[in-house]
Backbone as numpy.savetxt, mean C-alpha at the origin, in Angstrom:
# Nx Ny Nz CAx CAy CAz Cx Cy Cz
4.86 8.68 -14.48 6.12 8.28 -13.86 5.94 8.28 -12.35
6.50 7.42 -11.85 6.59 7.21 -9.75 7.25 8.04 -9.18
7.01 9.10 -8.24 7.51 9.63 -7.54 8.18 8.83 -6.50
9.15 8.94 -5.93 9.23 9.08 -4.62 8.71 9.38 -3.34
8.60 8.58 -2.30 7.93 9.39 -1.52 8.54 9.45 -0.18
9.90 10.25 0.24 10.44 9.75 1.35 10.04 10.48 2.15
9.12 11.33 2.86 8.60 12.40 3.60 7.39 11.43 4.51
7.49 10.20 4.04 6.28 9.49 5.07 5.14 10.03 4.90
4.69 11.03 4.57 3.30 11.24 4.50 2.68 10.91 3.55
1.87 10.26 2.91 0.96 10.42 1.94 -0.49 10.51 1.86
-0.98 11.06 0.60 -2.74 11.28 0.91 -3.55 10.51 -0.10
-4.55 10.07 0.49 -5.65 8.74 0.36 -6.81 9.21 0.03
-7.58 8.93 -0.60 -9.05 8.97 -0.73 -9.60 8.35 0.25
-11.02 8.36 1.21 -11.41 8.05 2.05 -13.09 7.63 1.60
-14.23 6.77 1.85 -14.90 6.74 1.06 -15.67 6.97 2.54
-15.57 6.59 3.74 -16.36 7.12 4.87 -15.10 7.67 5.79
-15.81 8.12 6.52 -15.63 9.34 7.71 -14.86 8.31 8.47
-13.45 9.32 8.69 -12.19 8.69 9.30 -11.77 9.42 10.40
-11.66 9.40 11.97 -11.15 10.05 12.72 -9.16 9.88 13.03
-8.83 10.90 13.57 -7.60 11.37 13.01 -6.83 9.96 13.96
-5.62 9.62 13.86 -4.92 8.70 14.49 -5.35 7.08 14.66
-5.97 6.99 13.63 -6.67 5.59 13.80 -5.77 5.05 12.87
-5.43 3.82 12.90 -4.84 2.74 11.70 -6.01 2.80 10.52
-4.70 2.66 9.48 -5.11 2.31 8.03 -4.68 1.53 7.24
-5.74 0.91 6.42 -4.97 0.20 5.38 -6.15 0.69 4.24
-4.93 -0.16 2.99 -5.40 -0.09 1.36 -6.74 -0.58 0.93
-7.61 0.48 0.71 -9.03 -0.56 0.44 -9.52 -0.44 -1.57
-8.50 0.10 -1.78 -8.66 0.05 -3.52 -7.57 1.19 -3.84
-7.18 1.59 -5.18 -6.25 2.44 -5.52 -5.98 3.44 -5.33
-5.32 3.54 -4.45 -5.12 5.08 -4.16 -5.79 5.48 -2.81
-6.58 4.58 -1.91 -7.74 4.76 -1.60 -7.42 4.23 -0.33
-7.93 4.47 1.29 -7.76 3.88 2.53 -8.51 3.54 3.36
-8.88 2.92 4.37 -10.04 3.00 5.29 -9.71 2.75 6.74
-10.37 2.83 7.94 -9.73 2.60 9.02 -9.50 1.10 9.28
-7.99 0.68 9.47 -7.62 -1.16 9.50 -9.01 -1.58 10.65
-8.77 -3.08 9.87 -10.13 -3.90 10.88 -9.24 -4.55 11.68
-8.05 -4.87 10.92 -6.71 -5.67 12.08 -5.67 -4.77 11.58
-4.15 -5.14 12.15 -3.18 -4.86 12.06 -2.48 -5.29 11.22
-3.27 -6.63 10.61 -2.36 -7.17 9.48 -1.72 -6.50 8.57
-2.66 -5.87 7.91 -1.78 -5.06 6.50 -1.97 -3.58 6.62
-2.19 -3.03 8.02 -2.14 -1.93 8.31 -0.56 -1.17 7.24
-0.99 0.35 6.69 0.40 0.41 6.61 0.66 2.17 6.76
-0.56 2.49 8.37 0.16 3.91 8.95 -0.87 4.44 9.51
-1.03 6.00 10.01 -2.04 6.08 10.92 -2.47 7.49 9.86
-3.92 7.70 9.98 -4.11 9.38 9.62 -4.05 10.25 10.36
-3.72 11.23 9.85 -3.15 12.34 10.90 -4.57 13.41 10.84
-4.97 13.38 10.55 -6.44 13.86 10.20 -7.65 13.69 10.17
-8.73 14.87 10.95 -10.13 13.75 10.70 -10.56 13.96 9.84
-11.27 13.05 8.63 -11.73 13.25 7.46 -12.73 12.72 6.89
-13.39 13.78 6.26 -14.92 13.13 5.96 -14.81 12.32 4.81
-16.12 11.70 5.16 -16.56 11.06 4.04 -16.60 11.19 2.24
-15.25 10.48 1.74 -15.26 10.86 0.42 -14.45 12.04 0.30
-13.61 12.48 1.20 -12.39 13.30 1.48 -11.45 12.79 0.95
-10.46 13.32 1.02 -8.73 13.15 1.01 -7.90 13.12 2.64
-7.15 12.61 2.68 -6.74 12.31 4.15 -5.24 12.24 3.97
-4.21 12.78 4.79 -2.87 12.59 5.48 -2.69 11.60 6.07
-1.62 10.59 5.72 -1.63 9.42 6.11 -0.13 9.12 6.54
0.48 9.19 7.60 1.69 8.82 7.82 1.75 7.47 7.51
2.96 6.93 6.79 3.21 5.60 6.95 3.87 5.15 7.49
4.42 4.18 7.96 5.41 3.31 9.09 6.55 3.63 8.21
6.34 3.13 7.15 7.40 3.09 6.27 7.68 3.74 4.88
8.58 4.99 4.56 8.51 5.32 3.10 8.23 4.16 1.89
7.30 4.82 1.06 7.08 3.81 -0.10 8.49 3.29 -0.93
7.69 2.54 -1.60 8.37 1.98 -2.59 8.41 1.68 -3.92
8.50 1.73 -4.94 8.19 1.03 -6.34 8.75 0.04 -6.75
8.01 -0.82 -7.66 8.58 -2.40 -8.82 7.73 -2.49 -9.67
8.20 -3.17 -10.39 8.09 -3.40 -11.75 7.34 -5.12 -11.24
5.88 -4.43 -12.03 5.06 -6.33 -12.09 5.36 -7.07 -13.15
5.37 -8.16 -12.54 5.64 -9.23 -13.61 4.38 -10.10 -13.59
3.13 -10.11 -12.83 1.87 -10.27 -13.21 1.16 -9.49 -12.43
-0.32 -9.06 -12.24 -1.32 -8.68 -12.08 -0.80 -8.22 -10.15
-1.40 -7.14 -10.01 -0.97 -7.07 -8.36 -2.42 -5.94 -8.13
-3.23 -7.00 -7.14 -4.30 -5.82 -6.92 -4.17 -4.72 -5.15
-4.40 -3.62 -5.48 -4.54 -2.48 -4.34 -5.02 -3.24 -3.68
-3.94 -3.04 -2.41 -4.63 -3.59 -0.94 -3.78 -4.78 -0.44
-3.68 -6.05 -1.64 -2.69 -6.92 -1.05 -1.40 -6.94 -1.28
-0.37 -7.96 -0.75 0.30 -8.14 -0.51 1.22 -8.29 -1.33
2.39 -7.50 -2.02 3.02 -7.98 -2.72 4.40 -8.31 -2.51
5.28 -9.70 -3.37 6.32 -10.58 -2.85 7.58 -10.14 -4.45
8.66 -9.99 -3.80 9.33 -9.78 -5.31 9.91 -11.72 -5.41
10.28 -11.71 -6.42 11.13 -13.15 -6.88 12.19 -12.66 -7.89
13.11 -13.85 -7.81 14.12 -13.48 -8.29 14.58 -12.83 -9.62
13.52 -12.73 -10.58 13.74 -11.65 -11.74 14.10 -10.84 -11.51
13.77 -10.27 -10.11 13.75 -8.65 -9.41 12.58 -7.83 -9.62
11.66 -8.46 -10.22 10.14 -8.07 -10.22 9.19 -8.37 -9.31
8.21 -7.97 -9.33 6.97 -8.40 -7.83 5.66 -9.01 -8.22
5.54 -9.82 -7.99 4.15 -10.18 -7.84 3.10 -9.62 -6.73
1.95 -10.09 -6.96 0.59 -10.20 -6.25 0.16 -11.40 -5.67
1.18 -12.68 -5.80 0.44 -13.98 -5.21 1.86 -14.62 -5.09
1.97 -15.31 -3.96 3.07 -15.85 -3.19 3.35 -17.01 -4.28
5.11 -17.34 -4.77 5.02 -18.42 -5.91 5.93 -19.49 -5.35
7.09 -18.96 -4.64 7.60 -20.43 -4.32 8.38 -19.97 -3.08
9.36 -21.01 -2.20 10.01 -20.82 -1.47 10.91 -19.79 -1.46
10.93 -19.64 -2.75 12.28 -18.29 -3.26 11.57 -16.72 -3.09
10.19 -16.29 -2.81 9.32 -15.66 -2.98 9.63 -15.12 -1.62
9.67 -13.91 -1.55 10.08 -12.89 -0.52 9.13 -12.13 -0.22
8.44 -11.76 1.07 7.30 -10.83 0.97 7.88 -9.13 1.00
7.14 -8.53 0.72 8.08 -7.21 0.04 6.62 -6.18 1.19
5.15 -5.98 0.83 4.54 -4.91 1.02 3.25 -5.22 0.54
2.68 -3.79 0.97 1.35 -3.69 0.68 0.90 -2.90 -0.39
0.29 -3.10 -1.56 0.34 -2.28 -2.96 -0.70 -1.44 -2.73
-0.49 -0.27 -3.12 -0.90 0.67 -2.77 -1.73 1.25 -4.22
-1.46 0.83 -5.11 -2.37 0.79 -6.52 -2.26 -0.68 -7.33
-3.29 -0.54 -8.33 -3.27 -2.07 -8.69 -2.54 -1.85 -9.98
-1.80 -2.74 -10.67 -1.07 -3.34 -11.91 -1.07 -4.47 -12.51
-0.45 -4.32 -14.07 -0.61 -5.65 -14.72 1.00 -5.35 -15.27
1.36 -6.53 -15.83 2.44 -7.19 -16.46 3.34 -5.68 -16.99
4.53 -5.35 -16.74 5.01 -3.86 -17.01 5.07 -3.07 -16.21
3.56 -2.74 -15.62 3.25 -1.74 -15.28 4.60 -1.11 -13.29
4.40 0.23 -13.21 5.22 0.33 -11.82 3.96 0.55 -10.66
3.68 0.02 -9.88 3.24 -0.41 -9.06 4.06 0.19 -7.33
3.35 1.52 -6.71 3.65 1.58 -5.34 3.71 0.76 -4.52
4.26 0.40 -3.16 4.04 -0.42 -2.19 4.58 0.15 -1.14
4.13 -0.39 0.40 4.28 0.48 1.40 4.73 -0.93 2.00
6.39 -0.95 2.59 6.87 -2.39 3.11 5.90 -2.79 4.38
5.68 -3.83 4.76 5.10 -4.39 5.40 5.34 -4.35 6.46
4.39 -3.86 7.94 5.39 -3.48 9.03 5.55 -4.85 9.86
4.57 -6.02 10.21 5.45 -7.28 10.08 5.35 -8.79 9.33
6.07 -9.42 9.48 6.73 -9.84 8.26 6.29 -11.35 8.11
């Protein structure tokens, strides 16, 4: 079941050595690395952390959860549409960008996301 997470902090797996206050984004489930851009950045670590550590990760923005209505992989971008469900791939004009998924899902499944800080 999805927690909540309104405390802004959350913690990441790290697969190399992360110094503390650097931007991050989603590099697989559950999982972060230091951003290469700002694009889908979604917070800074508050911590320096080694390689293959766990890391404190403020986010810009408290998470979120939805319900997929197809496939949504860790890392990109996900858009809800009007079912009130979210995708993983942009579908029509009606298609709203929502965040950055923070674990991957299929059809059912609840799926984290961290809103997108811009838009």
């Amino acid at each position: 079941m999805a927690t909540q997470n309104d405390m802004g902090i959350r913690s990441f797996a790290f697969a190399s050595a992360i110094t503390a206050n650097t931007l991050v984004n989603i590099s697989g489930d559950n999982a972060a690395q230091a951003a290469s851009t700002g694009a889908n950045a979604i917070g800074v670590v508050q911590n320096d952390v080694a390689a293959g550590q766990q890391g404190a990760v403020k986010l810009f923005f408290p998470s979120q959860f939805g319900i997929v209505s197809a496939i949504v992989t860790a890392g990109n971008t996900v858009f809800a549409v009007t079912s009130g469900l979210i995708l993983g791939t942009y579908a029509n004009a009606s298609t709203v960008t929502l965040g950055v998924a923070i674990n991957s899902g299929v059809a059912g499944d609840v799926v984290e996301y961290v809103p997108k800080f811009n838009q």
